[in-house]
């Protein structure tokens, strides 16, 4: 694996497989109560410029379970909030820490941090990508469906960071991906076109959710209003009408289709209560798996080699 995890496009299929196989081992160890400390004496800094529940807790607890220490660094409580540059911050933090996880707005910020830091940098979400989330999602599909190759994933809703990460995963892992998005909220053209050009699987964009879910193994969705888009709330709620993952849409897919949501969910908007709490929902398995896959990433980037 490369030094950093900035985006799933940068991973090889072998990297994905290694992460999934270590995540599986680490999950078993944790369930069996086995003490395993490959990060003994190591420290992860976690910089947050946006809120978080799952990312913060799963990284913090995961690092602890691996014998390391995680520091929560709220952007505005550091000198970043007062204008210290990313390169200077990276160089100073590299003298104390063994790795950095960052959640911020611009992908360029994460890239600049990674370029300037001597230590691994992990993207904990930007406006463009959420690689750790999709690692957990594909791991969940693999665990519960025995693999990812030739599976069919339908992503319904906003062409956002989650959609972009699904596109990169489908490109590397050869599963089919159909995105159903409103015309004004499609994924970035460059990311979609690159994947369509390079992938051996079928990655397509449609505007009818019913077309996307037909024969799907997974239906995934996400909020219509991502962090930082709060001012667009009314316009977005209107634009996404017809893109709700509800009982009717799920019934149009396979009986045992897995319904995924990265969370937090906005019940009654992109997903109904009935689907969130229904028999097809695996949303909390995904949330749990965030920790297991991230532990695998931490072990591979920061720990003793497995
Ligand atoms: N899915 C996810 O990243 O959740 P948080 O925003 O709570 O970290
Ligand atoms: N697309 C959402 C994902 C939250 C985990 C956001 O960026 O707010």
PDB file of C-alpha atoms and ligand atoms in Angstrom:
ATOM      1  CA  UNK A   1       0.000   0.000   0.000  1.00  0.00           C
ATOM      2  CA  UNK A   2       1.077   3.599  -0.557  1.00  0.00           C
ATOM      3  CA  UNK A   3       1.959   5.823   2.424  1.00  0.00           C
ATOM      4  CA  UNK A   4      -1.510   7.430   2.564  1.00  0.00           C
ATOM      5  CA  UNK A   5      -5.166   6.557   2.058  1.00  0.00           C
ATOM      6  CA  UNK A   6      -6.568   9.588   0.255  1.00  0.00           C
ATOM      7  CA  UNK A   7      -8.967   8.040  -2.233  1.00  0.00           C
ATOM      8  CA  UNK A   8      -9.932   4.520  -3.337  1.00  0.00           C
ATOM      9  CA  UNK A   9      -8.673   5.172  -6.864  1.00  0.00           C
ATOM     10  CA  UNK A  10      -5.145   5.006  -5.381  1.00  0.00           C
ATOM     11  CA  UNK A  11      -5.626   1.461  -4.073  1.00  0.00           C
ATOM     12  CA  UNK A  12      -4.948  -1.675  -6.068  1.00  0.00           C
ATOM     13  CA  UNK A  13      -7.266  -4.663  -5.930  1.00  0.00           C
ATOM     14  CA  UNK A  14      -4.560  -6.349  -3.864  1.00  0.00           C
ATOM     15  CA  UNK A  15      -4.697  -3.479  -1.337  1.00  0.00           C
ATOM     16  CA  UNK A  16      -8.460  -3.863  -1.005  1.00  0.00           C
ATOM     17  CA  UNK A  17      -8.149  -7.610  -0.506  1.00  0.00           C
ATOM     18  CA  UNK A  18      -5.430  -7.169   2.102  1.00  0.00           C
ATOM     19  CA  UNK A  19      -7.552  -4.638   4.009  1.00  0.00           C
ATOM     20  CA  UNK A  20     -10.601  -6.919   3.905  1.00  0.00           C
ATOM     21  CA  UNK A  21      -8.676  -9.956   4.980  1.00  0.00           C
ATOM     22  CA  UNK A  22      -7.017  -8.136   7.900  1.00  0.00           C
ATOM     23  CA  UNK A  23     -10.360  -6.540   8.843  1.00  0.00           C
ATOM     24  CA  UNK A  24     -11.852  -9.994   9.058  1.00  0.00           C
ATOM     25  CA  UNK A  25      -9.016 -11.256  11.275  1.00  0.00           C
ATOM     26  CA  UNK A  26      -9.113  -8.168  13.503  1.00  0.00           C
ATOM     27  CA  UNK A  27     -12.893  -8.397  13.839  1.00  0.00           C
ATOM     28  CA  UNK A  28     -12.575 -12.003  14.984  1.00  0.00           C
ATOM     29  CA  UNK A  29      -9.837 -11.130  17.461  1.00  0.00           C
ATOM     30  CA  UNK A  30     -11.947  -8.363  18.950  1.00  0.00           C
ATOM     31  CA  UNK A  31     -15.055 -10.570  19.223  1.00  0.00           C
ATOM     32  CA  UNK A  32     -12.970 -13.221  20.989  1.00  0.00           C
ATOM     33  CA  UNK A  33     -11.508 -10.674  23.385  1.00  0.00           C
ATOM     34  CA  UNK A  34      -7.963 -11.280  22.175  1.00  0.00           C
ATOM     35  CA  UNK A  35      -5.511  -8.536  23.082  1.00  0.00           C
ATOM     36  CA  UNK A  36      -3.561  -7.466  19.991  1.00  0.00           C
ATOM     37  CA  UNK A  37      -1.417  -4.338  20.103  1.00  0.00           C
ATOM     38  CA  UNK A  38       0.414  -3.693  16.810  1.00  0.00           C
ATOM     39  CA  UNK A  39       0.112   0.079  17.470  1.00  0.00           C
ATOM     40  CA  UNK A  40       1.721  -0.069  20.921  1.00  0.00           C
ATOM     41  CA  UNK A  41       3.393   3.277  21.580  1.00  0.00           C
ATOM     42  CA  UNK A  42       1.937   4.841  18.408  1.00  0.00           C
ATOM     43  CA  UNK A  43      -0.291   7.907  18.189  1.00  0.00           C
ATOM     44  CA  UNK A  44      -2.896   8.905  15.627  1.00  0.00           C
ATOM     45  CA  UNK A  45      -3.918  12.575  15.346  1.00  0.00           C
ATOM     46  CA  UNK A  46      -7.498  13.078  14.171  1.00  0.00           C
ATOM     47  CA  UNK A  47      -8.224  16.510  12.677  1.00  0.00           C
ATOM     48  CA  UNK A  48     -11.895  17.387  12.269  1.00  0.00           C
ATOM     49  CA  UNK A  49     -13.145  20.432  10.388  1.00  0.00           C
ATOM     50  CA  UNK A  50     -16.652  18.925  10.170  1.00  0.00           C
ATOM     51  CA  UNK A  51     -18.777  17.075  12.725  1.00  0.00           C
ATOM     52  CA  UNK A  52     -18.674  13.299  13.148  1.00  0.00           C
ATOM     53  CA  UNK A  53     -20.068  10.512  15.277  1.00  0.00           C
ATOM     54  CA  UNK A  54     -18.972   7.247  13.619  1.00  0.00           C
ATOM     55  CA  UNK A  55     -15.644   8.329  12.132  1.00  0.00           C
ATOM     56  CA  UNK A  56     -14.388   9.848  15.343  1.00  0.00           C
ATOM     57  CA  UNK A  57     -15.515   7.063  17.635  1.00  0.00           C
ATOM     58  CA  UNK A  58     -14.510   4.189  15.346  1.00  0.00           C
ATOM     59  CA  UNK A  59     -11.025   5.598  14.771  1.00  0.00           C
ATOM     60  CA  UNK A  60     -10.526   6.502  18.415  1.00  0.00           C
ATOM     61  CA  UNK A  61     -11.738   3.184  19.792  1.00  0.00           C
ATOM     62  CA  UNK A  62     -10.045   1.233  17.004  1.00  0.00           C
ATOM     63  CA  UNK A  63      -6.682   2.851  17.744  1.00  0.00           C
ATOM     64  CA  UNK A  64      -7.116   2.113  21.464  1.00  0.00           C
ATOM     65  CA  UNK A  65      -7.945  -1.524  20.743  1.00  0.00           C
ATOM     66  CA  UNK A  66      -4.745  -1.812  18.709  1.00  0.00           C
ATOM     67  CA  UNK A  67      -2.731  -0.495  21.660  1.00  0.00           C
ATOM     68  CA  UNK A  68      -2.263   3.055  20.378  1.00  0.00           C
ATOM     69  CA  UNK A  69      -3.451   6.497  21.366  1.00  0.00           C
ATOM     70  CA  UNK A  70      -5.810   8.703  19.326  1.00  0.00           C
ATOM     71  CA  UNK A  71      -5.919  12.478  19.739  1.00  0.00           C
ATOM     72  CA  UNK A  72      -9.035  14.418  18.757  1.00  0.00           C
ATOM     73  CA  UNK A  73      -8.012  17.740  17.202  1.00  0.00           C
ATOM     74  CA  UNK A  74     -10.858  20.055  16.382  1.00  0.00           C
ATOM     75  CA  UNK A  75      -9.745  22.296  13.516  1.00  0.00           C
ATOM     76  CA  UNK A  76     -10.834  25.513  15.226  1.00  0.00           C
ATOM     77  CA  UNK A  77      -9.055  24.568  18.457  1.00  0.00           C
ATOM     78  CA  UNK A  78      -5.751  24.237  16.634  1.00  0.00           C
ATOM     79  CA  UNK A  79      -3.691  26.935  14.947  1.00  0.00           C
ATOM     80  CA  UNK A  80      -5.185  25.779  11.623  1.00  0.00           C
ATOM     81  CA  UNK A  81      -8.265  27.703  12.710  1.00  0.00           C
ATOM     82  CA  UNK A  82      -6.094  30.834  12.955  1.00  0.00           C
ATOM     83  CA  UNK A  83      -4.481  30.371   9.573  1.00  0.00           C
ATOM     84  CA  UNK A  84      -1.369  28.245  10.168  1.00  0.00           C
ATOM     85  CA  UNK A  85      -0.586  26.580   6.859  1.00  0.00           C
ATOM     86  CA  UNK A  86      -1.225  22.953   6.085  1.00  0.00           C
ATOM     87  CA  UNK A  87       2.448  22.241   5.232  1.00  0.00           C
ATOM     88  CA  UNK A  88       3.710  23.789   8.487  1.00  0.00           C
ATOM     89  CA  UNK A  89       1.096  21.884  10.462  1.00  0.00           C
ATOM     90  CA  UNK A  90       2.038  18.650   8.681  1.00  0.00           C
ATOM     91  CA  UNK A  91       5.715  19.119   9.395  1.00  0.00           C
ATOM     92  CA  UNK A  92       5.192  19.872  13.079  1.00  0.00           C
ATOM     93  CA  UNK A  93       2.719  17.038  13.607  1.00  0.00           C
ATOM     94  CA  UNK A  94       5.058  14.597  11.847  1.00  0.00           C
ATOM     95  CA  UNK A  95       7.500  15.141  14.733  1.00  0.00           C
ATOM     96  CA  UNK A  96       4.971  13.896  17.307  1.00  0.00           C
ATOM     97  CA  UNK A  97       2.539  11.568  15.626  1.00  0.00           C
ATOM     98  CA  UNK A  98       2.679   8.293  13.703  1.00  0.00           C
ATOM     99  CA  UNK A  99      -0.355   8.983  11.535  1.00  0.00           C
ATOM    100  CA  UNK A 100      -3.053  11.588  10.817  1.00  0.00           C
ATOM    101  CA  UNK A 101      -6.711  11.102   9.990  1.00  0.00           C
ATOM    102  CA  UNK A 102      -8.403  14.220   8.656  1.00  0.00           C
ATOM    103  CA  UNK A 103     -12.001  15.192   7.878  1.00  0.00           C
ATOM    104  CA  UNK A 104     -12.226  18.439   5.975  1.00  0.00           C
ATOM    105  CA  UNK A 105     -13.904  20.147   3.010  1.00  0.00           C
ATOM    106  CA  UNK A 106     -11.438  20.127   0.135  1.00  0.00           C
ATOM    107  CA  UNK A 107      -9.724  17.012  -1.166  1.00  0.00           C
ATOM    108  CA  UNK A 108      -6.759  19.286  -2.001  1.00  0.00           C
ATOM    109  CA  UNK A 109      -6.295  19.979   1.727  1.00  0.00           C
ATOM    110  CA  UNK A 110      -5.892  16.264   2.435  1.00  0.00           C
ATOM    111  CA  UNK A 111      -3.527  15.893  -0.504  1.00  0.00           C
ATOM    112  CA  UNK A 112      -1.421  18.858   0.604  1.00  0.00           C
ATOM    113  CA  UNK A 113      -1.274  17.471   4.137  1.00  0.00           C
ATOM    114  CA  UNK A 114      -0.163  14.072   2.832  1.00  0.00           C
ATOM    115  CA  UNK A 115       2.508  15.640   0.604  1.00  0.00           C
ATOM    116  CA  UNK A 116       3.944  17.647   3.470  1.00  0.00           C
ATOM    117  CA  UNK A 117       3.740  14.985   6.183  1.00  0.00           C
ATOM    118  CA  UNK A 118       6.340  12.256   6.697  1.00  0.00           C
ATOM    119  CA  UNK A 119       3.669  10.077   8.281  1.00  0.00           C
ATOM    120  CA  UNK A 120       0.600   8.349   6.784  1.00  0.00           C
ATOM    121  CA  UNK A 121      -2.482  10.502   6.179  1.00  0.00           C
ATOM    122  CA  UNK A 122      -5.972   8.976   6.036  1.00  0.00           C
ATOM    123  CA  UNK A 123      -8.947  10.723   4.477  1.00  0.00           C
ATOM    124  CA  UNK A 124     -11.847  10.648   6.962  1.00  0.00           C
ATOM    125  CA  UNK A 125     -14.171  12.423   4.459  1.00  0.00           C
ATOM    126  CA  UNK A 126     -13.925  15.368   2.144  1.00  0.00           C
ATOM    127  CA  UNK A 127     -16.526  16.938  -0.123  1.00  0.00           C
ATOM    128  CA  UNK A 128     -15.167  14.680  -2.860  1.00  0.00           C
ATOM    129  CA  UNK A 129     -14.583  11.280  -1.245  1.00  0.00           C
ATOM    130  CA  UNK A 130     -15.231   9.102   1.798  1.00  0.00           C
ATOM    131  CA  UNK A 131     -12.917   6.132   1.228  1.00  0.00           C
ATOM    132  CA  UNK A 132     -13.158   4.608   4.725  1.00  0.00           C
ATOM    133  CA  UNK A 133     -16.943   4.461   4.409  1.00  0.00           C
ATOM    134  CA  UNK A 134     -16.899   2.616   1.113  1.00  0.00           C
ATOM    135  CA  UNK A 135     -14.247   0.210   2.399  1.00  0.00           C
ATOM    136  CA  UNK A 136     -16.680  -0.679   5.185  1.00  0.00           C
ATOM    137  CA  UNK A 137     -19.577  -0.952   2.736  1.00  0.00           C
ATOM    138  CA  UNK A 138     -17.788  -3.280   0.342  1.00  0.00           C
ATOM    139  CA  UNK A 139     -16.451  -5.299   3.291  1.00  0.00           C
ATOM    140  CA  UNK A 140     -20.035  -5.672   4.541  1.00  0.00           C
ATOM    141  CA  UNK A 141     -21.192  -6.833   1.113  1.00  0.00           C
ATOM    142  CA  UNK A 142     -18.265  -9.277   0.947  1.00  0.00           C
ATOM    143  CA  UNK A 143     -18.979 -10.680   4.419  1.00  0.00           C
ATOM    144  CA  UNK A 144     -22.681 -11.114   3.841  1.00  0.00           C
ATOM    145  CA  UNK A 145     -22.676 -12.081   0.152  1.00  0.00           C
ATOM    146  CA  UNK A 146     -19.452 -14.083   0.007  1.00  0.00           C
ATOM    147  CA  UNK A 147     -17.600 -11.669  -2.275  1.00  0.00           C
ATOM    148  CA  UNK A 148     -17.820  -8.534  -4.378  1.00  0.00           C
ATOM    149  CA  UNK A 149     -16.980  -9.669  -7.906  1.00  0.00           C
ATOM    150  CA  UNK A 150     -19.947  -9.545 -10.271  1.00  0.00           C
ATOM    151  CA  UNK A 151     -22.261  -8.226  -7.573  1.00  0.00           C
ATOM    152  CA  UNK A 152     -24.639  -5.448  -8.516  1.00  0.00           C
ATOM    153  CA  UNK A 153     -24.813  -2.246  -6.497  1.00  0.00           C
ATOM    154  CA  UNK A 154     -27.437   0.465  -6.964  1.00  0.00           C
ATOM    155  CA  UNK A 155     -26.638   3.884  -5.516  1.00  0.00           C
ATOM    156  CA  UNK A 156     -29.673   6.131  -5.238  1.00  0.00           C
ATOM    157  CA  UNK A 157     -29.551   9.891  -4.633  1.00  0.00           C
ATOM    158  CA  UNK A 158     -26.877  12.547  -4.589  1.00  0.00           C
ATOM    159  CA  UNK A 159     -23.771  12.248  -6.773  1.00  0.00           C
ATOM    160  CA  UNK A 160     -21.620  13.180  -3.786  1.00  0.00           C
ATOM    161  CA  UNK A 161     -18.550  11.972  -1.867  1.00  0.00           C
ATOM    162  CA  UNK A 162     -20.189   8.613  -1.143  1.00  0.00           C
ATOM    163  CA  UNK A 163     -21.157   8.141  -4.802  1.00  0.00           C
ATOM    164  CA  UNK A 164     -17.614   9.000  -5.926  1.00  0.00           C
ATOM    165  CA  UNK A 165     -16.098   6.463  -3.561  1.00  0.00           C
ATOM    166  CA  UNK A 166     -18.524   3.762  -4.758  1.00  0.00           C
ATOM    167  CA  UNK A 167     -17.455   4.573  -8.338  1.00  0.00           C
ATOM    168  CA  UNK A 168     -13.766   4.112  -7.501  1.00  0.00           C
ATOM    169  CA  UNK A 169     -14.442   0.853  -5.655  1.00  0.00           C
ATOM    170  CA  UNK A 170     -16.482  -0.556  -8.544  1.00  0.00           C
ATOM    171  CA  UNK A 171     -13.679   0.370 -10.927  1.00  0.00           C
ATOM    172  CA  UNK A 172     -11.026  -1.468  -8.911  1.00  0.00           C
ATOM    173  CA  UNK A 173     -13.109  -4.456  -7.782  1.00  0.00           C
ATOM    174  CA  UNK A 174     -15.173  -5.220 -10.873  1.00  0.00           C
ATOM    175  CA  UNK A 175     -18.662  -5.074  -9.468  1.00  0.00           C
ATOM    176  CA  UNK A 176     -21.496  -3.452 -11.383  1.00  0.00           C
ATOM    177  CA  UNK A 177     -22.643  -0.062 -10.191  1.00  0.00           C
ATOM    178  CA  UNK A 178     -25.716   1.823 -11.334  1.00  0.00           C
ATOM    179  CA  UNK A 179     -26.135   5.309  -9.959  1.00  0.00           C
ATOM    180  CA  UNK A 180     -29.589   6.858 -10.063  1.00  0.00           C
ATOM    181  CA  UNK A 181     -29.306  10.614  -9.512  1.00  0.00           C
ATOM    182  CA  UNK A 182     -31.407  13.655 -10.438  1.00  0.00           C
ATOM    183  CA  UNK A 183     -30.062  15.411 -13.536  1.00  0.00           C
ATOM    184  CA  UNK A 184     -28.695  18.365 -11.546  1.00  0.00           C
ATOM    185  CA  UNK A 185     -27.026  16.253  -8.879  1.00  0.00           C
ATOM    186  CA  UNK A 186     -24.963  13.726 -10.786  1.00  0.00           C
ATOM    187  CA  UNK A 187     -21.433  12.621  -9.819  1.00  0.00           C
ATOM    188  CA  UNK A 188     -18.502  14.595 -11.171  1.00  0.00           C
ATOM    189  CA  UNK A 189     -18.097  13.856 -14.843  1.00  0.00           C
ATOM    190  CA  UNK A 190     -14.348  13.336 -14.655  1.00  0.00           C
ATOM    191  CA  UNK A 191     -14.647  10.690 -11.924  1.00  0.00           C
ATOM    192  CA  UNK A 192     -17.481   8.836 -13.654  1.00  0.00           C
ATOM    193  CA  UNK A 193     -15.939   8.986 -17.138  1.00  0.00           C
ATOM    194  CA  UNK A 194     -12.549   7.801 -15.898  1.00  0.00           C
ATOM    195  CA  UNK A 195     -14.188   4.823 -14.212  1.00  0.00           C
ATOM    196  CA  UNK A 196     -16.291   3.978 -17.248  1.00  0.00           C
ATOM    197  CA  UNK A 197     -13.205   4.098 -19.411  1.00  0.00           C
ATOM    198  CA  UNK A 198     -10.993   1.990 -17.144  1.00  0.00           C
ATOM    199  CA  UNK A 199     -13.437  -0.456 -15.559  1.00  0.00           C
ATOM    200  CA  UNK A 200     -14.132  -3.922 -16.817  1.00  0.00           C
ATOM    201  CA  UNK A 201     -17.483  -3.927 -15.001  1.00  0.00           C
ATOM    202  CA  UNK A 202     -20.536  -1.900 -15.893  1.00  0.00           C
ATOM    203  CA  UNK A 203     -20.676   1.528 -14.219  1.00  0.00           C
ATOM    204  CA  UNK A 204     -23.655   3.543 -15.375  1.00  0.00           C
ATOM    205  CA  UNK A 205     -25.690   6.608 -14.531  1.00  0.00           C
ATOM    206  CA  UNK A 206     -29.482   6.646 -14.842  1.00  0.00           C
ATOM    207  CA  UNK A 207     -32.200   8.978 -13.610  1.00  0.00           C
ATOM    208  CA  UNK A 208     -34.783   6.360 -12.691  1.00  0.00           C
ATOM    209  CA  UNK A 209     -34.221   4.655  -9.318  1.00  0.00           C
ATOM    210  CA  UNK A 210     -36.442   1.731 -10.346  1.00  0.00           C
ATOM    211  CA  UNK A 211     -34.147   0.967 -13.247  1.00  0.00           C
ATOM    212  CA  UNK A 212     -31.127   1.005 -10.927  1.00  0.00           C
ATOM    213  CA  UNK A 213     -32.467  -1.363  -8.247  1.00  0.00           C
ATOM    214  CA  UNK A 214     -33.607  -4.086 -10.644  1.00  0.00           C
ATOM    215  CA  UNK A 215     -31.616  -7.234  -9.811  1.00  0.00           C
ATOM    216  CA  UNK A 216     -29.357  -5.362  -7.362  1.00  0.00           C
ATOM    217  CA  UNK A 217     -27.569  -7.101  -4.476  1.00  0.00           C
ATOM    218  CA  UNK A 218     -27.121  -3.780  -2.672  1.00  0.00           C
ATOM    219  CA  UNK A 219     -29.111  -0.554  -2.602  1.00  0.00           C
ATOM    220  CA  UNK A 220     -27.112   2.266  -1.076  1.00  0.00           C
ATOM    221  CA  UNK A 221     -28.157   5.809  -0.373  1.00  0.00           C
ATOM    222  CA  UNK A 222     -27.015   8.905   1.502  1.00  0.00           C
ATOM    223  CA  UNK A 223     -28.331  12.228   2.714  1.00  0.00           C
ATOM    224  CA  UNK A 224     -29.591  14.717   0.142  1.00  0.00           C
ATOM    225  CA  UNK A 225     -27.939  17.556   2.064  1.00  0.00           C
ATOM    226  CA  UNK A 226     -24.322  16.905   2.914  1.00  0.00           C
ATOM    227  CA  UNK A 227     -22.322  18.746   5.546  1.00  0.00           C
ATOM    228  CA  UNK A 228     -21.719  22.271   4.300  1.00  0.00           C
ATOM    229  CA  UNK A 229     -24.803  22.322   2.027  1.00  0.00           C
ATOM    230  CA  UNK A 230     -27.301  23.331   4.692  1.00  0.00           C
ATOM    231  CA  UNK A 231     -28.222  26.537   2.851  1.00  0.00           C
ATOM    232  CA  UNK A 232     -29.397  24.477  -0.144  1.00  0.00           C
ATOM    233  CA  UNK A 233     -31.787  22.420   1.994  1.00  0.00           C
ATOM    234  CA  UNK A 234     -35.074  23.504   0.418  1.00  0.00           C
ATOM    235  CA  UNK A 235     -33.865  23.295  -3.162  1.00  0.00           C
ATOM    236  CA  UNK A 236     -32.344  19.891  -2.559  1.00  0.00           C
ATOM    237  CA  UNK A 237     -35.406  18.381  -0.890  1.00  0.00           C
ATOM    238  CA  UNK A 238     -37.366  19.396  -3.984  1.00  0.00           C
ATOM    239  CA  UNK A 239     -34.746  18.099  -6.407  1.00  0.00           C
ATOM    240  CA  UNK A 240     -34.559  14.647  -4.844  1.00  0.00           C
ATOM    241  CA  UNK A 241     -38.277  13.971  -4.786  1.00  0.00           C
ATOM    242  CA  UNK A 242     -38.726  10.526  -6.317  1.00  0.00           C
ATOM    243  CA  UNK A 243     -35.292   9.352  -5.150  1.00  0.00           C
ATOM    244  CA  UNK A 244     -36.331   8.114  -1.706  1.00  0.00           C
ATOM    245  CA  UNK A 245     -35.371   4.580  -0.726  1.00  0.00           C
ATOM    246  CA  UNK A 246     -38.761   3.396   0.482  1.00  0.00           C
ATOM    247  CA  UNK A 247     -40.631   0.099   0.734  1.00  0.00           C
ATOM    248  CA  UNK A 248     -41.908   0.328  -2.827  1.00  0.00           C
ATOM    249  CA  UNK A 249     -38.432   0.812  -4.286  1.00  0.00           C
ATOM    250  CA  UNK A 250     -36.939  -2.004  -2.194  1.00  0.00           C
ATOM    251  CA  UNK A 251     -39.785  -4.309  -3.284  1.00  0.00           C
ATOM    252  CA  UNK A 252     -38.766  -3.673  -6.903  1.00  0.00           C
ATOM    253  CA  UNK A 253     -35.329  -5.206  -6.207  1.00  0.00           C
ATOM    254  CA  UNK A 254     -34.225  -8.703  -5.130  1.00  0.00           C
ATOM    255  CA  UNK A 255     -35.988 -10.173  -2.084  1.00  0.00           C
ATOM    256  CA  UNK A 256     -32.764 -10.309  -0.122  1.00  0.00           C
ATOM    257  CA  UNK A 257     -31.260  -7.019  -1.369  1.00  0.00           C
ATOM    258  CA  UNK A 258     -29.018  -5.402   1.248  1.00  0.00           C
ATOM    259  CA  UNK A 259     -29.967  -1.797   2.009  1.00  0.00           C
ATOM    260  CA  UNK A 260     -27.039   0.388   2.972  1.00  0.00           C
ATOM    261  CA  UNK A 261     -26.722   3.925   4.274  1.00  0.00           C
ATOM    262  CA  UNK A 262     -23.491   5.448   5.509  1.00  0.00           C
ATOM    263  CA  UNK A 263     -25.413   7.353   8.216  1.00  0.00           C
ATOM    264  CA  UNK A 264     -26.457   9.715   9.610  1.00  0.00           C
ATOM    265  CA  UNK A 265     -29.859   9.054   8.023  1.00  0.00           C
ATOM    266  CA  UNK A 266     -32.547  11.639   7.566  1.00  0.00           C
ATOM    267  CA  UNK A 267     -35.540   9.429   8.080  1.00  0.00           C
ATOM    268  CA  UNK A 268     -38.469  10.447   5.929  1.00  0.00           C
ATOM    269  CA  UNK A 269     -36.154  12.126   3.406  1.00  0.00           C
ATOM    270  CA  UNK A 270     -33.730   9.824   1.552  1.00  0.00           C
ATOM    271  CA  UNK A 271     -34.903   6.710   3.445  1.00  0.00           C
ATOM    272  CA  UNK A 272     -38.067   5.678   5.269  1.00  0.00           C
ATOM    273  CA  UNK A 273     -38.309   4.267   8.800  1.00  0.00           C
ATOM    274  CA  UNK A 274     -39.720   1.067   7.343  1.00  0.00           C
ATOM    275  CA  UNK A 275     -36.631   0.476   5.208  1.00  0.00           C
ATOM    276  CA  UNK A 276     -34.082   1.646   7.814  1.00  0.00           C
ATOM    277  CA  UNK A 277     -35.553  -0.709  10.399  1.00  0.00           C
ATOM    278  CA  UNK A 278     -36.685  -3.400   7.959  1.00  0.00           C
ATOM    279  CA  UNK A 279     -35.319  -6.873   7.222  1.00  0.00           C
ATOM    280  CA  UNK A 280     -33.102  -5.766   4.330  1.00  0.00           C
ATOM    281  CA  UNK A 281     -31.278  -3.062   6.264  1.00  0.00           C
ATOM    282  CA  UNK A 282     -27.616  -3.628   7.149  1.00  0.00           C
ATOM    283  CA  UNK A 283     -26.884  -0.039   8.128  1.00  0.00           C
ATOM    284  CA  UNK A 284     -25.581  -0.808  11.608  1.00  0.00           C
ATOM    285  CA  UNK A 285     -23.439  -3.683  10.343  1.00  0.00           C
ATOM    286  CA  UNK A 286     -21.842  -1.123   8.033  1.00  0.00           C
ATOM    287  CA  UNK A 287     -21.365   1.279  10.923  1.00  0.00           C
ATOM    288  CA  UNK A 288     -19.679  -1.448  12.990  1.00  0.00           C
ATOM    289  CA  UNK A 289     -17.490  -2.463  10.077  1.00  0.00           C
ATOM    290  CA  UNK A 290     -16.115   1.073   9.838  1.00  0.00           C
ATOM    291  CA  UNK A 291     -14.073   0.236  12.910  1.00  0.00           C
ATOM    292  CA  UNK A 292     -12.840  -3.133  11.677  1.00  0.00           C
ATOM    293  CA  UNK A 293     -11.710  -1.918   8.246  1.00  0.00           C
ATOM    294  CA  UNK A 294     -10.107   1.201   9.704  1.00  0.00           C
ATOM    295  CA  UNK A 295      -8.210  -0.928  12.209  1.00  0.00           C
ATOM    296  CA  UNK A 296      -6.914  -2.903   9.231  1.00  0.00           C
ATOM    297  CA  UNK A 297      -5.872   0.341   7.519  1.00  0.00           C
ATOM    298  CA  UNK A 298      -4.167   1.610  10.687  1.00  0.00           C
ATOM    299  CA  UNK A 299      -2.347  -1.676  11.132  1.00  0.00           C
ATOM    300  CA  UNK A 300      -1.176  -1.691   7.522  1.00  0.00           C
ATOM    301  CA  UNK A 301      -0.094   1.975   7.458  1.00  0.00           C
ATOM    302  CA  UNK A 302       1.145   2.508  11.017  1.00  0.00           C
ATOM    303  CA  UNK A 303       1.621  -0.829  12.713  1.00  0.00           C
ATOM    304  CA  UNK A 304       3.997  -3.711  12.802  1.00  0.00           C
ATOM    305  CA  UNK A 305       3.645  -5.409   9.479  1.00  0.00           C
ATOM    306  CA  UNK A 306       1.072  -8.213   9.576  1.00  0.00           C
TER     307      UNK A 306
HETATM  308  N1  LIG B   1     -20.688   7.764   8.067  1.00  0.00           N
HETATM  309  C1  LIG B   1     -19.959   8.656   8.743  1.00  0.00           C
HETATM  310  O1  LIG B   1     -18.855   9.031   8.337  1.00  0.00           O
HETATM  311  O2  LIG B   1     -20.516   9.075   9.905  1.00  0.00           O
HETATM  312  P1  LIG B   1     -20.038  10.307  10.800  1.00  0.00           P
HETATM  313  O3  LIG B   1     -20.300  11.559  10.030  1.00  0.00           O
HETATM  314  O4  LIG B   1     -20.876  10.194  12.044  1.00  0.00           O
HETATM  315  O5  LIG B   1     -18.573  10.148  11.084  1.00  0.00           O
HETATM  316  N1  LIG B   2     -22.440  12.881   2.153  1.00  0.00           N
HETATM  317  C1  LIG B   2     -22.443  13.024   3.590  1.00  0.00           C
HETATM  318  C2  LIG B   2     -21.775  11.850   4.231  1.00  0.00           C
HETATM  319  C3  LIG B   2     -21.800  11.858   5.733  1.00  0.00           C
HETATM  320  C4  LIG B   2     -21.060  10.725   6.342  1.00  0.00           C
HETATM  321  C5  LIG B   2     -21.742  14.314   3.958  1.00  0.00           C
HETATM  322  O1  LIG B   2     -20.701  14.619   3.348  1.00  0.00           O
HETATM  323  O2  LIG B   2     -22.224  15.035   4.833  1.00  0.00           O
END
